[in-house]
Tab-separated table of C-alpha atoms in Angstrom:
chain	number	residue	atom	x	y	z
A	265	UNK	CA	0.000	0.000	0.000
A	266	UNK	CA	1.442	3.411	-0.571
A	267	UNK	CA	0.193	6.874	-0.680
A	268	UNK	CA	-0.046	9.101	-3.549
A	269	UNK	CA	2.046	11.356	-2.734
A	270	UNK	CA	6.126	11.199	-4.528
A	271	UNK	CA	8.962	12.609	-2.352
A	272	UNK	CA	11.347	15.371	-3.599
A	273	UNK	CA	14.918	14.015	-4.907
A	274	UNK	CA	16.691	12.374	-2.335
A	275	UNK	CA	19.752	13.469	-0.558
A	276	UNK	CA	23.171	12.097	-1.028
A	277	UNK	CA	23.392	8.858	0.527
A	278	UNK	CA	26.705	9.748	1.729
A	279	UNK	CA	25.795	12.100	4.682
A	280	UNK	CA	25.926	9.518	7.269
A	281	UNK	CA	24.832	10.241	11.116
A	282	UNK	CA	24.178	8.781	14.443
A	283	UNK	CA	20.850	8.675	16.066
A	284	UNK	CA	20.046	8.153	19.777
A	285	UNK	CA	16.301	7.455	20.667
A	286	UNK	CA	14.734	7.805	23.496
A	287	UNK	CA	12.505	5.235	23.926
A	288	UNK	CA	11.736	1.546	25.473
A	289	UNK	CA	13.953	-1.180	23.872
A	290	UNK	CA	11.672	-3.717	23.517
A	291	UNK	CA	9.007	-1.816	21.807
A	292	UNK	CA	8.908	-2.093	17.748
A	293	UNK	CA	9.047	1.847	16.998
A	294	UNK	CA	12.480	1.679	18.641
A	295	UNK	CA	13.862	-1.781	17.051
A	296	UNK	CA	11.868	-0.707	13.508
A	297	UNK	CA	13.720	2.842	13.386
A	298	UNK	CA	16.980	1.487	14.443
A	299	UNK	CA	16.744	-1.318	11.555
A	300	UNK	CA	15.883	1.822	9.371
A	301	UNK	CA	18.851	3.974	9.883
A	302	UNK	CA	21.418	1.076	10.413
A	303	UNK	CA	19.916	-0.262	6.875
A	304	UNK	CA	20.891	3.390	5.213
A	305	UNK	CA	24.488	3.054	6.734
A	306	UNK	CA	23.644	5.280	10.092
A	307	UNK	CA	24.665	4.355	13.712
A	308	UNK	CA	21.718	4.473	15.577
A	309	UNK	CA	21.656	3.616	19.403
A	310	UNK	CA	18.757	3.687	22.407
A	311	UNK	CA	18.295	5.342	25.546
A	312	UNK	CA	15.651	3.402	27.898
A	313	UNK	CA	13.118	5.570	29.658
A	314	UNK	CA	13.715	3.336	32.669
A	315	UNK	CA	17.460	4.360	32.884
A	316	UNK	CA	16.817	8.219	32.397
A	317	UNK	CA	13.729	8.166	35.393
A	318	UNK	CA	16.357	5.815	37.368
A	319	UNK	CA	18.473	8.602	37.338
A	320	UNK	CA	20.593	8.081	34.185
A	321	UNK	CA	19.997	10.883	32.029
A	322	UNK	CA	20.386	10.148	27.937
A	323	UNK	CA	23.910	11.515	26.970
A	324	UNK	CA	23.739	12.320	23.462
A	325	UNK	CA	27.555	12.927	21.345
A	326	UNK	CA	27.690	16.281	19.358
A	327	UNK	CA	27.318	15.003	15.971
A	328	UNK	CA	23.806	12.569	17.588
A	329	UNK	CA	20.487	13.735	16.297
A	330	UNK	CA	17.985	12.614	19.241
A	331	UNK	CA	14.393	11.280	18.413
A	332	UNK	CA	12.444	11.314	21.215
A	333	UNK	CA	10.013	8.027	20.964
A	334	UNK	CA	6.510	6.640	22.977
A	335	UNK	CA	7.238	5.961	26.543
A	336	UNK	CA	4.000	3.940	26.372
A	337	UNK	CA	2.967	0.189	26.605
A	338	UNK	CA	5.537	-0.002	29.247
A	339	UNK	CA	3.591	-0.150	32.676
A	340	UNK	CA	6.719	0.689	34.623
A	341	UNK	CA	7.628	3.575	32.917
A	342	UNK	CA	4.238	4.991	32.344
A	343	UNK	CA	4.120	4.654	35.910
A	344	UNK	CA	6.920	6.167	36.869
A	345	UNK	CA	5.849	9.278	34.985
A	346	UNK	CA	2.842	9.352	37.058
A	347	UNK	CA	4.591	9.197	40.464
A	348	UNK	CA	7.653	11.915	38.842
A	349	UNK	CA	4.216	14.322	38.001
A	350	UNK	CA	2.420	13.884	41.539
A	351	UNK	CA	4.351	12.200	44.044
A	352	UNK	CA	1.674	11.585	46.346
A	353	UNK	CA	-0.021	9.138	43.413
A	354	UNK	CA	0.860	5.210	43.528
A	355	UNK	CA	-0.734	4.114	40.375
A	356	UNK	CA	-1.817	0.792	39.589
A	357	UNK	CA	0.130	-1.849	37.776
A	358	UNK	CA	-3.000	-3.490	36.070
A	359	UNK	CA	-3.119	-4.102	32.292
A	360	UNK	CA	-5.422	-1.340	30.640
A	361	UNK	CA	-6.421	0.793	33.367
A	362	UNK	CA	-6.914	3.921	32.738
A	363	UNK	CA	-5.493	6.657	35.214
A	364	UNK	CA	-4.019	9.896	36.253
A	365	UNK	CA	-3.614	11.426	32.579
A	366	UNK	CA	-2.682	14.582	34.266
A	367	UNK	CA	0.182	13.828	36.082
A	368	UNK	CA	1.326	11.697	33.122
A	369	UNK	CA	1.426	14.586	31.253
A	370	UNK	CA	2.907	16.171	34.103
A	371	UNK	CA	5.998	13.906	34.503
A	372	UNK	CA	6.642	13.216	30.396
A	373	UNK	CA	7.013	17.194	30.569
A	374	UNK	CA	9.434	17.282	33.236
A	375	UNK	CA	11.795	14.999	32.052
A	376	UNK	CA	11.524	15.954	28.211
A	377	UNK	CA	12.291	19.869	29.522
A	378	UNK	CA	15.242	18.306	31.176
A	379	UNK	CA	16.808	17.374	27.552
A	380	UNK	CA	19.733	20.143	26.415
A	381	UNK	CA	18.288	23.180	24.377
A	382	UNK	CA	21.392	22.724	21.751
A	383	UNK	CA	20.797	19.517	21.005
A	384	UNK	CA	19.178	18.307	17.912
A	385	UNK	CA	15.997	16.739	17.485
A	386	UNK	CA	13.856	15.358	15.070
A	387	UNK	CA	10.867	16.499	16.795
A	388	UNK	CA	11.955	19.453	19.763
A	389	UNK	CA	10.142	18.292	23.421
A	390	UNK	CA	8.297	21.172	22.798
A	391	UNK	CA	6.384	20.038	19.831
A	392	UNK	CA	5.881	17.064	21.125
A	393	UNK	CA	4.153	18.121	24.587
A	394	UNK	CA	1.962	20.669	22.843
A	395	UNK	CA	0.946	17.888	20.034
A	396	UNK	CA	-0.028	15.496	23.622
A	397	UNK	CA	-2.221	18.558	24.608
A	398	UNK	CA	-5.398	18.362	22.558
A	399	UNK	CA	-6.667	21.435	23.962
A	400	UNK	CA	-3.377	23.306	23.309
A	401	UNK	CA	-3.226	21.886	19.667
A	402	UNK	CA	-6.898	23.126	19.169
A	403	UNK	CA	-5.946	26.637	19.752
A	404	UNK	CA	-2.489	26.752	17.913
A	405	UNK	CA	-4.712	25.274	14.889
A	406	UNK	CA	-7.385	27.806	15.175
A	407	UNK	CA	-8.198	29.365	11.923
A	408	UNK	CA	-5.567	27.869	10.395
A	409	UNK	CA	-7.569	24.170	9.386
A	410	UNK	CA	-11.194	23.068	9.661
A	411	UNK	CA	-11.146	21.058	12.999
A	412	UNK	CA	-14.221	20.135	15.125
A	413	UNK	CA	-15.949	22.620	17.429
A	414	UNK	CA	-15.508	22.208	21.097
A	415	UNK	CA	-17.590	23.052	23.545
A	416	UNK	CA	-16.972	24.356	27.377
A	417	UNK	CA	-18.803	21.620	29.161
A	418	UNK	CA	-18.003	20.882	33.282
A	419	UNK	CA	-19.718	18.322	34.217
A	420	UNK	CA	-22.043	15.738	32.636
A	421	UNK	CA	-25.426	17.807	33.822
A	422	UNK	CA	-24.340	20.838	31.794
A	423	UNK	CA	-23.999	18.639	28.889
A	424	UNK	CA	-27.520	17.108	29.165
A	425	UNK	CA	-29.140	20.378	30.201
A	426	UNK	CA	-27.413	22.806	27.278
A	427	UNK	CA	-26.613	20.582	24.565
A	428	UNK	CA	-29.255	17.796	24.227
A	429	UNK	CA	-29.803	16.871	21.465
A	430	UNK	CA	-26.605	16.072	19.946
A	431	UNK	CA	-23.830	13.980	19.299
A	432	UNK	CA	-20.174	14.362	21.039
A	433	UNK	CA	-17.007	12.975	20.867
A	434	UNK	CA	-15.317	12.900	24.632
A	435	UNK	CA	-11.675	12.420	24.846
A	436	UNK	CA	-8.678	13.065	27.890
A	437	UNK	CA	-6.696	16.034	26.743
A	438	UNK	CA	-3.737	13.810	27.260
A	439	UNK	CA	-4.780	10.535	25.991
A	440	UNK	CA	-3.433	8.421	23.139
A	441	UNK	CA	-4.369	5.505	21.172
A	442	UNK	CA	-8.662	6.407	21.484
A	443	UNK	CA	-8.156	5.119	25.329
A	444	UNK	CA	-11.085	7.166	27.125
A	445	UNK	CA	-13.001	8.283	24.481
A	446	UNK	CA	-16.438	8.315	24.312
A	447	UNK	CA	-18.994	8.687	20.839
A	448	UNK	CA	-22.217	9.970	22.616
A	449	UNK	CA	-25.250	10.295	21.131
A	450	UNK	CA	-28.034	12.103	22.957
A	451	UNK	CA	-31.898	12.867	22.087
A	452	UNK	CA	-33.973	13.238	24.957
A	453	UNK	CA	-34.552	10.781	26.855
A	454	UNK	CA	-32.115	7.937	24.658
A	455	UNK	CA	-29.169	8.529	25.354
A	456	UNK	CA	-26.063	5.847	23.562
A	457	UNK	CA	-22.573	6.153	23.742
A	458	UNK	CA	-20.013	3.750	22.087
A	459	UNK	CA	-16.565	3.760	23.694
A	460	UNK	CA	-13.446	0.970	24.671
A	461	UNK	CA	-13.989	1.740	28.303
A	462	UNK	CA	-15.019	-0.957	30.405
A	463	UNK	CA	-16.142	-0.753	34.410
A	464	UNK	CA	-15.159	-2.764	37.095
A	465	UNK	CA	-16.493	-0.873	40.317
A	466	UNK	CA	-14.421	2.195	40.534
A	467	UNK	CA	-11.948	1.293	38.285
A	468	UNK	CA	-11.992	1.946	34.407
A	469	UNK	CA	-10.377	-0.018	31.884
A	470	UNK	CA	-8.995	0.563	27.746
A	471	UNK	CA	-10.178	-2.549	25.911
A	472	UNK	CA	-9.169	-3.770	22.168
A	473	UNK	CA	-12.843	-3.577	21.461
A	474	UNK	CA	-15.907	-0.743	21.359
A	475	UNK	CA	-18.902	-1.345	22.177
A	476	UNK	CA	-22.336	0.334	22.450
A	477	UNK	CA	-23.694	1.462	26.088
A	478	UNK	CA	-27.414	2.334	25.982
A	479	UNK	CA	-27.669	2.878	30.057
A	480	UNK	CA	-27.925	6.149	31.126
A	481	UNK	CA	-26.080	5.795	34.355
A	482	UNK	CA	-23.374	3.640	32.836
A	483	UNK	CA	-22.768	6.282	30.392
A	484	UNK	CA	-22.748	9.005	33.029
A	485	UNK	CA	-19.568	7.134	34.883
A	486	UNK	CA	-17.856	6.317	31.972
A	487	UNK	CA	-18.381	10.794	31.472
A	488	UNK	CA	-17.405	12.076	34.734
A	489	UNK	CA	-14.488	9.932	35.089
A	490	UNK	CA	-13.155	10.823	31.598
A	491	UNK	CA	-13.618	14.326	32.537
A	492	UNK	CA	-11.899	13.936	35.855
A	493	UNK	CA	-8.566	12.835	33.988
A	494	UNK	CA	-8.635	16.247	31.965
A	495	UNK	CA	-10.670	16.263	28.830
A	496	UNK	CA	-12.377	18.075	25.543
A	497	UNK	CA	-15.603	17.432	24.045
A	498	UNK	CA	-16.273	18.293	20.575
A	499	UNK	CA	-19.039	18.000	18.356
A	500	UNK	CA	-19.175	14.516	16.826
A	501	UNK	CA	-18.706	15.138	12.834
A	502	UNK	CA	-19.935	12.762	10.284
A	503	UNK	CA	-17.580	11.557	8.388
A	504	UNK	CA	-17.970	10.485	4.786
A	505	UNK	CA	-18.830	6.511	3.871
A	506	UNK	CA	-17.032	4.255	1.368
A	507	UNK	CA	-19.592	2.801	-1.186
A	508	UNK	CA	-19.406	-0.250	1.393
A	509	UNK	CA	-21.264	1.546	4.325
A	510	UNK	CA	-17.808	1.861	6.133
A	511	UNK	CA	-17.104	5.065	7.573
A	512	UNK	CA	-13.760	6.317	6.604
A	513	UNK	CA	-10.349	8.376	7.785
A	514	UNK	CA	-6.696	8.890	7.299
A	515	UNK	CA	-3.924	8.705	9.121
A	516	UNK	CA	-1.536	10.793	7.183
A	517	UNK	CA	2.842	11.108	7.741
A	518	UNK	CA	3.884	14.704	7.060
A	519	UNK	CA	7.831	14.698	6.889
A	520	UNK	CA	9.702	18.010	6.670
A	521	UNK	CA	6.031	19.515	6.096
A	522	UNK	CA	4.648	17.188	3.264
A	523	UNK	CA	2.192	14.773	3.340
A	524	UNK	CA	3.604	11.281	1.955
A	525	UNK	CA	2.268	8.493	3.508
A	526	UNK	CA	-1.053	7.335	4.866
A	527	UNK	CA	-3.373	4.831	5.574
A	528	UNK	CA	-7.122	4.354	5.458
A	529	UNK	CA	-8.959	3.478	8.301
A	530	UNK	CA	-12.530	2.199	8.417
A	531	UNK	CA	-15.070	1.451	10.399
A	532	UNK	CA	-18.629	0.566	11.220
A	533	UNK	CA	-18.824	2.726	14.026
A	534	UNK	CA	-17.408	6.133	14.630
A	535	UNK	CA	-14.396	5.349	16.069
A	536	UNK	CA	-11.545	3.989	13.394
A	537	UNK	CA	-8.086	3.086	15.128
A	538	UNK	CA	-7.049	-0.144	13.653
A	539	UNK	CA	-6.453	-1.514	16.814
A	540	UNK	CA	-9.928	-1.723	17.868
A	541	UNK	CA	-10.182	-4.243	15.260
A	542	UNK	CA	-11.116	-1.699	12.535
A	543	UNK	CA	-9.466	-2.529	9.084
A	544	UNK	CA	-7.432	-0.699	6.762
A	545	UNK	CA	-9.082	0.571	3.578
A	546	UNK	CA	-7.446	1.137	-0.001
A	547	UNK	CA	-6.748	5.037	-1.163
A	548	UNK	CA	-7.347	4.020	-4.503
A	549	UNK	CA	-11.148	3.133	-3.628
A	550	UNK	CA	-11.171	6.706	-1.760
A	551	UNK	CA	-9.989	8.171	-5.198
A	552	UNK	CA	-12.221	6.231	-7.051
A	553	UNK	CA	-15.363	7.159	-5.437
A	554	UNK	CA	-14.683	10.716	-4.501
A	555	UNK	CA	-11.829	11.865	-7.186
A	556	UNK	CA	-8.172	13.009	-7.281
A	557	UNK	CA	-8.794	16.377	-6.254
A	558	UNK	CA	-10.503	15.258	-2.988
A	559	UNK	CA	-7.495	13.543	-1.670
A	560	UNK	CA	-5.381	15.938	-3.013
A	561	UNK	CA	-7.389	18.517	-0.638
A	562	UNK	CA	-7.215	15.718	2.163
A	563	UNK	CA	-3.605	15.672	2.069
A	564	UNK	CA	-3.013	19.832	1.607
A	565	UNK	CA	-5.110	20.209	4.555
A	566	UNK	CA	-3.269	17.719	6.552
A	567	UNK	CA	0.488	20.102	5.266
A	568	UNK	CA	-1.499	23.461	6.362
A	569	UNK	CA	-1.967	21.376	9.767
A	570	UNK	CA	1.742	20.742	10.294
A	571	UNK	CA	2.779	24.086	9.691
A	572	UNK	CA	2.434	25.884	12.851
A	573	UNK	CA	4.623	23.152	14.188
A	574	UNK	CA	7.972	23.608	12.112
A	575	UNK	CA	10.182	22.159	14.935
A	576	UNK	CA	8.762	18.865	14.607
A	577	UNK	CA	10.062	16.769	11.410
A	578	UNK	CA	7.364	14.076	11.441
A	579	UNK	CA	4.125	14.104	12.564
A	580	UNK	CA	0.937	12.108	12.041
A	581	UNK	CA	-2.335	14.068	11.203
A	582	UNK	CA	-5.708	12.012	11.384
A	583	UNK	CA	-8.266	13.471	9.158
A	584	UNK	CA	-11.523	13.173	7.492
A	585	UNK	CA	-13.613	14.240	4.696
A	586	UNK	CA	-16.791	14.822	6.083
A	587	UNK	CA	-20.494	13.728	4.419
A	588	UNK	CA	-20.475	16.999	2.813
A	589	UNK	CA	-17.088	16.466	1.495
A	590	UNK	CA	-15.027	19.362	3.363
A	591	UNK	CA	-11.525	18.238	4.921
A	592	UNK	CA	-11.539	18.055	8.870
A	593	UNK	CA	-8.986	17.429	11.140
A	594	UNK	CA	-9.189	16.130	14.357
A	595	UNK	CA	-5.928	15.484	15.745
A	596	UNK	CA	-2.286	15.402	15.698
A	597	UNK	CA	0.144	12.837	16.900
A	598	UNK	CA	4.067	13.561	17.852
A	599	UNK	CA	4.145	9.517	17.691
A	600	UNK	CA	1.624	8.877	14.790
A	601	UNK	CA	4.141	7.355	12.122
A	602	UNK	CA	4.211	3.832	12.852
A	603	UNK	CA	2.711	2.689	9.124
A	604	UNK	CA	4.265	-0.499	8.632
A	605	UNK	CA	4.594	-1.581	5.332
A	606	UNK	CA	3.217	1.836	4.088
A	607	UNK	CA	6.129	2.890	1.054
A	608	UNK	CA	6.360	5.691	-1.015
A	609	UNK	CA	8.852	5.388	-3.082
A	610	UNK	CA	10.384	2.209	-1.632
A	611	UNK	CA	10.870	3.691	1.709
A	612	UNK	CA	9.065	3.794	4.896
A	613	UNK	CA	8.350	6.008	7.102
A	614	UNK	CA	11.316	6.028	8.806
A	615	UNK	CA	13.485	5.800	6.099
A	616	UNK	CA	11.979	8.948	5.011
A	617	UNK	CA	12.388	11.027	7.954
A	618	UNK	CA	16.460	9.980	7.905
A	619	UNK	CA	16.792	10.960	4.294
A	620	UNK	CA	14.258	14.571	5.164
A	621	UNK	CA	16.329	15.334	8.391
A	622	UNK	CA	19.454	14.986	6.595
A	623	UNK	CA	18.474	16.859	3.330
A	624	UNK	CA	19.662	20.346	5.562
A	625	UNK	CA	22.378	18.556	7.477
């Protein structure tokens, strides 16, 4: 699969460099990029979260360009990020719970602020923290692409009281990966919301699966707690259908501020990450139904997106056409270029970013 999008002529293969991520070793971003660069002639080398919050800060060489990677599925480190944001927190080491977004955020800022100011990065820590901030994205993207509108909403009463009927999207301002968020529907009295969240008691959990929720009161938890972590609601936008009945989106790779690689994500319900068991969709059957010119103002929109951010090399933009065909984004995603076997002209996408951060070495 590859997008339609061709890259600009390559640099020399010549300039070599060393890389050192930050990341955790046994996660495939990590091993995938280091393949990448060491199969272009690069050194590449890792830094573990878990040495750098053990004390062990990363120690990059003059001539290392640093890519900062996900410190996530790793509960240790996540963890650890919690406790370095609010000390008084001792989170819990169960698989998939959700919990204390905030001083996530909290901690991940702390020690990426920590990292040298002359060093150089493929994306800066500062791109990368505002990108985690959906709120703060929002507003640096205001006016600049069509995104959805949000809406100042405290507490789940206000919502039922001032904006019934109508459909939402609720998701933590510091979440990843669709964990928390909630597709609500509400008309009256019927009230459904489809959402990964499960319950156990007082506990909340990310599952590989959505599902529907039609009780009222189940729904309600599911709200409040979402909106306890830190969160945004927006108004839920309908997004255009394949000729199949599946709803549709992109996940699109801008590198050095053009769109080249993507992938097609459909669904059933609203909600499209692949790994809620959503499946990948063709371009060319996006192209075919709705024309050249509509991707082509898919992936502009997605370039206009990345622009206020021009200290971040890579980014991933999800975005949608909506039923009425205009271009919408919804989010962006300092981590969001893990396409595997995605190629545009025989590279991936992190062969790309080592030939676009090396084009102005």
């Amino acid at each position: 699969m590859a997008a339609n999008r061709k890259t600009d002529t390559a640099p020399s293969p010549n300039k070599l460099a060393g890389f050192l991520i930050i990341g955790n070793p046994e996660n495939r971003r990590v091993s995938m990029f280091i393949d990448a660069a060491i199969s272009l002639g690069h050194r590449a080398r890792v830094h573990a979260y878990e040495m750098w919050l053990d004390g062990t800060p990363p120690d990059p060489t003059p001539d290392e360009i640093i890519r900062i990677e996900s410190s996530g599925e790793n509960t240790r480190v996540e963890n650890a990020l919690i406790r370095l944001g609010d000390p008084a927190l001792e989170p819990s080491e169960e698989f998939g719970i959700i919990q204390h977004h905030r001083a996530w955020y909290a901690g991940f800022s702390t020690l990426l602020e920590t990292l040298p100011n002359d060093s150089r990065f493929m994306n800066t820590p500062a791109s990368i923290l505002t990108m985690f901030d959906k709120g703060a994205t929002h507003e640096r993207l205001h006016n600049v692409v069509d995104q959805p509108e949000r809406f100042d909403v405290a507490s789940w009463d206000e919502l039922a009281d001032a904006y019934n009927p109508g459909r939402y999207f609720i998701k933590p301002r510091y979440g990843s990966s669709a964990s928390g968020v909630i597709a609500l529907s509400m008309k009256g009295d019927k009230v459904l919301a489809r959402t990964p969240i499960e319950r156990d008691g007082d506990a909340f959990y990310n599952r590989l699966h959505a599902r529907e929720i039609h009780d009222v009161d189940e729904i309600r938890a599911r709200f409040e707690f979402v909106m306890s972590l830190g969160a945004v609601v927006e108004r839920w936008v309908p997004k255009a259908t394949l000729s199949d009945t599946r709803t549709f989106d992109l996940r699109i790779v801008c590198i050095g501020g053009r769109a080249q690689h993507s992938v097609v994500r459909c669904s059933h319900g609203p909600i499209t990450n692949l790994h809620l068991g959503n499946t990948r969709g063709e371009l060319s059957d996006v192209v075919e139904q709705f024309g050249q010119d509509t991707v082509d103002a898919l992936f502009q929109s997605a370039e206009r997106a990345v622009e206020p951010f021009p200290t971040s090399l890579y980014c991933g933009v999800d975005i949608a056409m909506t039923s009425r065909g205009k271009p919408v984004v919804f989010e962006l995603n300092a981590f969001g270029d893990l396409l595997p076997n995605v190629l545009v002209d025989g590279r991936g996408t992190y062969e790309a970013e080592i030939f676009a951060m090396l084009e102005n070495r």
